[in-house]
XYZ file of C-alpha atoms in Angstrom:
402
model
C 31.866 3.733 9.776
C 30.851 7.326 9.995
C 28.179 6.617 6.601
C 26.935 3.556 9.172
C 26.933 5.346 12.192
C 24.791 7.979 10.444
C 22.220 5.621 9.428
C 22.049 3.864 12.483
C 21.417 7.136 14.319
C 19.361 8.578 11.871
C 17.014 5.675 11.641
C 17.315 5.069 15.069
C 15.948 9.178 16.222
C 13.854 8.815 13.058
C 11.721 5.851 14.273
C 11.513 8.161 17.252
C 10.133 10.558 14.889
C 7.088 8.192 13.431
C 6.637 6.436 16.741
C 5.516 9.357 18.356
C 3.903 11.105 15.254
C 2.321 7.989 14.516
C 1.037 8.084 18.380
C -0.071 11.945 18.157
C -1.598 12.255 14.456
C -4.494 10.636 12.827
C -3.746 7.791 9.853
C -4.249 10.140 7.141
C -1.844 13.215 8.266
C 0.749 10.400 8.524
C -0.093 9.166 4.749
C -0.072 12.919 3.789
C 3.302 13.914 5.110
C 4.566 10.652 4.465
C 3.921 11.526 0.433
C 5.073 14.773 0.782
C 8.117 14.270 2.041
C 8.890 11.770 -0.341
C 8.199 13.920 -2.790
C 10.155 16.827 -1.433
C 13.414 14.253 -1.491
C 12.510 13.562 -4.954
C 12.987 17.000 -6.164
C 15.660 18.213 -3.859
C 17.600 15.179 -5.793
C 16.554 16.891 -9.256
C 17.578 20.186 -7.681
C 21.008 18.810 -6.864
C 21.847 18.812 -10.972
C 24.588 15.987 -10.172
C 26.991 17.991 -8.067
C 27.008 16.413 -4.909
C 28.233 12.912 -6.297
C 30.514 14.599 -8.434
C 32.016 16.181 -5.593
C 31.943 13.456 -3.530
C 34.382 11.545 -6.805
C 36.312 14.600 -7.922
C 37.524 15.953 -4.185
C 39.642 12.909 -3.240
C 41.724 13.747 -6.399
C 41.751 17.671 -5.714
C 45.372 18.218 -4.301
C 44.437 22.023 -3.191
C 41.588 23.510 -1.132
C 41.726 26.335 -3.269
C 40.288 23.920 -6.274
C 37.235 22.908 -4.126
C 33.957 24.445 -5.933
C 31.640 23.457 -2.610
C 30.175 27.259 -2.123
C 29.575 27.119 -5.763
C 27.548 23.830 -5.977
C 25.664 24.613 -2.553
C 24.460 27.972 -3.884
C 22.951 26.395 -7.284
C 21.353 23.381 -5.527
C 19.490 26.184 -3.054
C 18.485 28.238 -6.235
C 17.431 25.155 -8.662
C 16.096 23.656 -5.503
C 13.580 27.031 -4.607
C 12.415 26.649 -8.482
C 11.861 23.524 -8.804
C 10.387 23.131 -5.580
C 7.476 26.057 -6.579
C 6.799 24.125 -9.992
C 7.104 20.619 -8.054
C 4.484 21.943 -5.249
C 1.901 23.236 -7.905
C 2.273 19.725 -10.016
C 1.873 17.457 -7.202
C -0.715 19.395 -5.709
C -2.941 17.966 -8.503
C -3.158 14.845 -6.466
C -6.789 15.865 -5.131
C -5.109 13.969 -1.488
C -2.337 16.260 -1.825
C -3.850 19.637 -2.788
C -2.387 21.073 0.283
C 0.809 21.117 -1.493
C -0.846 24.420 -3.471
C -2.342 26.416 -0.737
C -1.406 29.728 -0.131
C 0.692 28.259 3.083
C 1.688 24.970 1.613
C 3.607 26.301 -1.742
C 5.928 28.231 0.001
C 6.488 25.769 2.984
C 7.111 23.068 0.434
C 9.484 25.035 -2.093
C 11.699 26.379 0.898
C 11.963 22.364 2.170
C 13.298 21.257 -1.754
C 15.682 24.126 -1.460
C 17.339 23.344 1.852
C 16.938 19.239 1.792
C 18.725 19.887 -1.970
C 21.635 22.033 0.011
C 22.260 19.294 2.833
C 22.358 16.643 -0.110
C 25.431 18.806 -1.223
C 26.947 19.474 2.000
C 26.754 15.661 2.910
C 28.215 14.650 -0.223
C 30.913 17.375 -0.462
C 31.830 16.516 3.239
C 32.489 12.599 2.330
C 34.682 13.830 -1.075
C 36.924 15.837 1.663
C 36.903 12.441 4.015
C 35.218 14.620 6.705
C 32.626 11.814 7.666
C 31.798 13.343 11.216
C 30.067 16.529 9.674
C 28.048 14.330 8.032
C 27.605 12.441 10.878
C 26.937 15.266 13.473
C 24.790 17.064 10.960
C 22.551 14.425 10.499
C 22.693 13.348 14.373
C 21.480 17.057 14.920
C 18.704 16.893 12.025
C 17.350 13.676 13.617
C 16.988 14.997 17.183
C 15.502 18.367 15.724
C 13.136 17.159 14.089
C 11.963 14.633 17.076
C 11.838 17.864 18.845
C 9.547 19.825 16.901
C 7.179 16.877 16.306
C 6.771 17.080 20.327
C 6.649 20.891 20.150
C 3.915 20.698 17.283
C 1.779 18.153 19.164
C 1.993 20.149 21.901
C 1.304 23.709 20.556
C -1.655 21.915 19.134
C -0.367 22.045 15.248
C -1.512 18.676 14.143
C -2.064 19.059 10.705
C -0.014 17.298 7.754
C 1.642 20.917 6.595
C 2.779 21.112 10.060
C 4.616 17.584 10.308
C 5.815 18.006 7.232
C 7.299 21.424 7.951
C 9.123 19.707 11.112
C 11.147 17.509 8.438
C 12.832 20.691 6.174
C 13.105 23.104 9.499
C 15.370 20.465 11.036
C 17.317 20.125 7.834
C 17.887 23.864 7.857
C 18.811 24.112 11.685
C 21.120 21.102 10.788
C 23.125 23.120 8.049
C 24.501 25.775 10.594
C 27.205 22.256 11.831
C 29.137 21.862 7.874
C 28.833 26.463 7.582
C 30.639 26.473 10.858
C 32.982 24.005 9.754
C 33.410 24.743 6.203
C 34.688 27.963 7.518
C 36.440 27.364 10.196
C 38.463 24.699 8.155
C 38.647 27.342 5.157
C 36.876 25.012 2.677
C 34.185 27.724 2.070
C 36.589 30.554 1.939
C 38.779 29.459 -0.391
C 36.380 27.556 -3.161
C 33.907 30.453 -2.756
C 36.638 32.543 -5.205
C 38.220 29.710 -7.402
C 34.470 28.105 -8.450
C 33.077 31.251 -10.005
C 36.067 31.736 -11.693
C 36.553 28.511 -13.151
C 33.450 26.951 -14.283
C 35.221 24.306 -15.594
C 36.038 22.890 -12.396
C 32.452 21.368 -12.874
C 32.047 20.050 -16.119
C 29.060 20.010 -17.628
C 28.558 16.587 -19.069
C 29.909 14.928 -16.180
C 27.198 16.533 -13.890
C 24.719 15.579 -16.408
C 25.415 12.030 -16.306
C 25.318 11.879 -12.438
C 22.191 13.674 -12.437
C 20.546 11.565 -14.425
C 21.826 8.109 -13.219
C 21.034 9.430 -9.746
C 17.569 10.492 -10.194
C 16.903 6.964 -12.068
C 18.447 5.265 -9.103
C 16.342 7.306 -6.670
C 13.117 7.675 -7.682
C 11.553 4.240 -7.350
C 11.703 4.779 -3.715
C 10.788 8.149 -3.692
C 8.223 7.452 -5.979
C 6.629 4.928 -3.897
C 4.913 6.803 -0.872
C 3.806 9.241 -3.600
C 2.174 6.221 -6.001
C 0.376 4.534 -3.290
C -2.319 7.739 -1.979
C -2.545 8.456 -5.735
C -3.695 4.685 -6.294
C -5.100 3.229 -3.231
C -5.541 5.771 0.272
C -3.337 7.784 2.699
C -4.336 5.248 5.136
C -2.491 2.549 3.299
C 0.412 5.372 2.566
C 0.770 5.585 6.233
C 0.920 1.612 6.517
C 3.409 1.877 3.845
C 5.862 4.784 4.927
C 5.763 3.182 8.457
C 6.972 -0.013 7.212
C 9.475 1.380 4.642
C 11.531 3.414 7.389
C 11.412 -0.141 9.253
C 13.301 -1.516 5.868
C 15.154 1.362 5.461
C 17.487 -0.225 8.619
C 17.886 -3.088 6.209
C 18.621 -1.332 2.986
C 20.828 1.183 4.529
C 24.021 -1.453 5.180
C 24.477 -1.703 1.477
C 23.963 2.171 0.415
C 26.196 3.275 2.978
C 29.024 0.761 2.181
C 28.527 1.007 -1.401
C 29.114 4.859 -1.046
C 31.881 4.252 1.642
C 33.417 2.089 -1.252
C 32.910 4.678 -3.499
C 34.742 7.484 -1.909
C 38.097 5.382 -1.119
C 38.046 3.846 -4.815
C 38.006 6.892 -6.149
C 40.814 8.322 -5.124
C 42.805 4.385 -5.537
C 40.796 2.460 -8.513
C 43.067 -0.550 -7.798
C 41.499 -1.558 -4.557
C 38.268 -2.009 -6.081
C 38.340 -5.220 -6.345
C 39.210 -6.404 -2.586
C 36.930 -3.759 -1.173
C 33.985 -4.458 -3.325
C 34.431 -8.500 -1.860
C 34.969 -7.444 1.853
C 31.100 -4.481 1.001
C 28.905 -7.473 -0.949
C 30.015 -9.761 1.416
C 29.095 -7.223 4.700
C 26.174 -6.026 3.108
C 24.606 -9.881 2.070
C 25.369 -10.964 5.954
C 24.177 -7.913 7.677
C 20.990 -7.451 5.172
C 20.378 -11.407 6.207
C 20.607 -10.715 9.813
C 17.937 -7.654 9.466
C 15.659 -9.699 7.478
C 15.583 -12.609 9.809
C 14.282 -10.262 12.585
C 12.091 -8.259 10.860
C 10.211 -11.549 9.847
C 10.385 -12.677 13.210
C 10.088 -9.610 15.767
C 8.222 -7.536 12.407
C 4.475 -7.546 14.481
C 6.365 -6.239 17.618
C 8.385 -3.745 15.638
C 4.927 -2.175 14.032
C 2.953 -2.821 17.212
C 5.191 0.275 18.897
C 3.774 2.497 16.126
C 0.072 1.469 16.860
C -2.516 -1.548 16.442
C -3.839 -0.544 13.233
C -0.329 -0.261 12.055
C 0.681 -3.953 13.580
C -2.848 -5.135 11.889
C -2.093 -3.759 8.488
C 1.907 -3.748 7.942
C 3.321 -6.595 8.586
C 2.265 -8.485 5.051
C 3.543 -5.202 3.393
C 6.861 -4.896 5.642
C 8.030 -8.901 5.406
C 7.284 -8.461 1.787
C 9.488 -5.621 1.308
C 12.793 -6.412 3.318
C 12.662 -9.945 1.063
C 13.778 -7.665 -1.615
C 17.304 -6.852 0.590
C 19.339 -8.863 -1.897
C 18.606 -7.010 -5.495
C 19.076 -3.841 -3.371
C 22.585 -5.381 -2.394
C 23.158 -6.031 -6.109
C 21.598 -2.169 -7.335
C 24.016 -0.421 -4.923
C 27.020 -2.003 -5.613
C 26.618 -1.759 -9.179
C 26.159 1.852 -8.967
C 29.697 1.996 -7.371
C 31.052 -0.104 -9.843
C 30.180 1.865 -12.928
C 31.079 5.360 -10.736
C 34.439 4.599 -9.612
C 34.714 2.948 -13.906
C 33.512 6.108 -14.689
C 30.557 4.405 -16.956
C 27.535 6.450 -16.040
C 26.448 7.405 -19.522
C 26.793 4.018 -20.539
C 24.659 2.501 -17.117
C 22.114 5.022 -17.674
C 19.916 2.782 -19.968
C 20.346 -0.401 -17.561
C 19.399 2.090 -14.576
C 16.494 3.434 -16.064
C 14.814 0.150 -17.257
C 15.192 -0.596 -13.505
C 13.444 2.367 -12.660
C 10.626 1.220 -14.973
C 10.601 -2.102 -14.111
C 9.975 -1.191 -10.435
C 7.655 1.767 -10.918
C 5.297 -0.042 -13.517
C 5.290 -3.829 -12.068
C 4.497 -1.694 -8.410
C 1.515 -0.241 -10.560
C 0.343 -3.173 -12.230
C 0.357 -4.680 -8.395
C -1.574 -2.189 -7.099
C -4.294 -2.269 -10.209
C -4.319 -6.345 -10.568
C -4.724 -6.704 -6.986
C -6.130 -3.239 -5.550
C -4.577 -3.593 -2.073
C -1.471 -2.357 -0.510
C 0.142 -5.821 -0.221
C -0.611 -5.772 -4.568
C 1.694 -2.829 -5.022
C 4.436 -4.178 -2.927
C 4.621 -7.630 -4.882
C 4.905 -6.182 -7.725
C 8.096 -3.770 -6.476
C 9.456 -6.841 -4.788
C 9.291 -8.709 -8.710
C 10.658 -5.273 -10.264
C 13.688 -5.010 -7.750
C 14.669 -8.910 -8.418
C 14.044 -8.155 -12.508
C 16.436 -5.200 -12.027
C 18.897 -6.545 -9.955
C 18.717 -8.996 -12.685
C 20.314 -6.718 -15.365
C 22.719 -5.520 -12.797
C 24.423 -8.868 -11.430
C 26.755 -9.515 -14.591
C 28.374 -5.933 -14.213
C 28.987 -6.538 -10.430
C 30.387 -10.288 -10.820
C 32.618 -8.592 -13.586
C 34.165 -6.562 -11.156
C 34.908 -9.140 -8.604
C 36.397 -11.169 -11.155
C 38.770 -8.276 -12.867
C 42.424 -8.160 -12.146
């Protein structure tokens, strides 16, 4: 409940967010940031290494606080996320739409937002291994109304460029990290792991944050990827189409990530309730993800009309088309909590990443067979159902295991 709650609230405040950036900056600053900020998640999940999910598996079975390596992870994420954030920022600023990205101003701006989006990933993660939902509830309820603040305050001051609604995203996140700090160390969590961690690096093995790192950046990057992939092949105008109508979806896809995590969290800690809980999460996800699909094809004009005309013009091909693939994302989530709580991520990783290729090169070959926005998102819709695909048998497996 608190992983739904989140989501509803986030994506609630966040359409807030786009509906009045979308009202107070020009097409192409919304394709900019749009990419941007997709690509700033992308490497903040790089910059994670892994530890978050392993935290978020290994804390349920931790019987002392004093065994709790949270500082630890939260200080490397910040590091590797400030790195790889620089090197990120100069690479993607090779995209002649978004050579911002290696100004003098944007470098900085954009390596600080990996950094602290790659600490909150922890945090969030850590906090649902500890079965603290609400702080990652209340942060996120606190990083959605910041940042609908600071879009208003930026619109205002007059800062309407894409740099500045970009840098309203990763300010929030940071304002939003003071809620788990106070916590943390009020509860002692931060205080007592802060010694025990540095002492005992193998607290976090090695190979076992490998293996979530890689399985989650596979898992993560198609949709990442996406609002990156379409200024780079068609315009930011389209990108802004795009992102607009992905954060519409993103109502839809969130019921299964957030009960497939949910599920993932309690299994951990009792393997042999897999089974009924994984029935009682396919079958809420496949109901709910029906429900948001029927109104998005029905209300789906409406919904985009609130962003704009040109928006309710362009998107609503793009947006139907994308919440019809609901079902392999249902399929993709719950597998991933299948072969976590089974502790098979080295032997997923192959099935994982010929999803990721299936969805990032049939999106491509969309986009270059049929050089329109509505091109790219057939072919991610025919990727998602190829992957999901690979992924049923391992999920019906499950259901059908004693």
């Amino acid at each position: 409940m608190s992983l739904i709650g989140t989501g509803v609230v986030s994506a609630a405040l966040g359409g807030g967010f786009w509906w009045l950036a979308a009202r107070t900056f020009v097409p192409s600053v919304i394709g900019f940031a749009g990419a941007a900020i997709s690509a700033m998640l992308l490497l903040a999940s790089l910059s994670t290494a892994g530890i978050g999910t392993y935290l978020q598996g290994e804390l349920p079975r931790v019987t002392s606080a004093t065994r709790t390596p949270i500082l630890a992870g939260v200080a490397a994420a910040g590091a590797f996320g400030g790195v790889i954030g620089l090197a990120g920022g100069l690479a993607t600023g090779e995209t002649a739409r978004l050579a911002l990205l290696r100004s003098g101003t944007g470098l900085p701006l954009f390596a600080a937002g990996v950094a602290c989006t790659a600490v909150a990933m922890v945090a969030d993660q850590a906090a649902l291994g500890l079965w603290h939902g609400r702080i990652q509830f209340w942060r996120n309820t606190a990083f959605s109304v910041c940042k609908l603040v600071l879009v208003g305050a930026a619109w205002l001051i007059g800062f309407r460029s894409g740099l500045a609604l970009f840098s309203t995203w990763w300010v929030s996140t940071a304002l939003s990290l003071t809620i788990p700090l106070a916590y943390g160390r009020r509860r002692g969590f931060l205080r007592h792991s802060a010694t025990a961690s540095w002492r005992a690096p193998s607290v976090l093995p090695l190979r076992s944050l490998a293996a979530n790192h890689a399985f989650n950046l596979a898992l993560q990057a198609p949709a990442l990827l996406m609002p990156v992939l379409v200024p780079a092949l068609l315009t930011l105008r389209d990108n802004a189409t795009f992102f607009v109508s992905w954060q519409i979806c993103y109502l839809v896809f969130m019921v299964p990530i957030s009960l497939s995590s949910a599920l993932y969290a309690v299994a951990a800690a009792a393997p042999r309730t897999l089974r009924l809980n994984l029935q009682r999460s396919l079958g809420a996800s496949l109901l709910l993800c029906a429900c948001g699909a029927i109104v998005v094809f029905v209300a789906g004009h409406w919904i985009l009309e609130i962003f704009g005309h040109s928006y309710a013009n362009n998107g609503l091909t793009p947006l139907r088309l994308l919440v019809v693939a609901a079902i392999p994302q249902v399929i993709k989530a719950h597998y991933v909590a299948v072969k976590r709580v089974h502790r098979g991520l080295v032997r997923a990783l192959p099935i994982v990443g010929i999803g990721l290729l299936l969805e990032v090169g049939c999106a491509v070959a969309g986009a270059a067979g049929a050089n329109s926005l509505a091109g790219f998102v057939v072919g991610w819709v025919v990727g998602s159902y190829l992957e999901g695909a690979l992924m049923f048998p391992s999920v019906v497996t499950a259901l059908r295991a004693s």
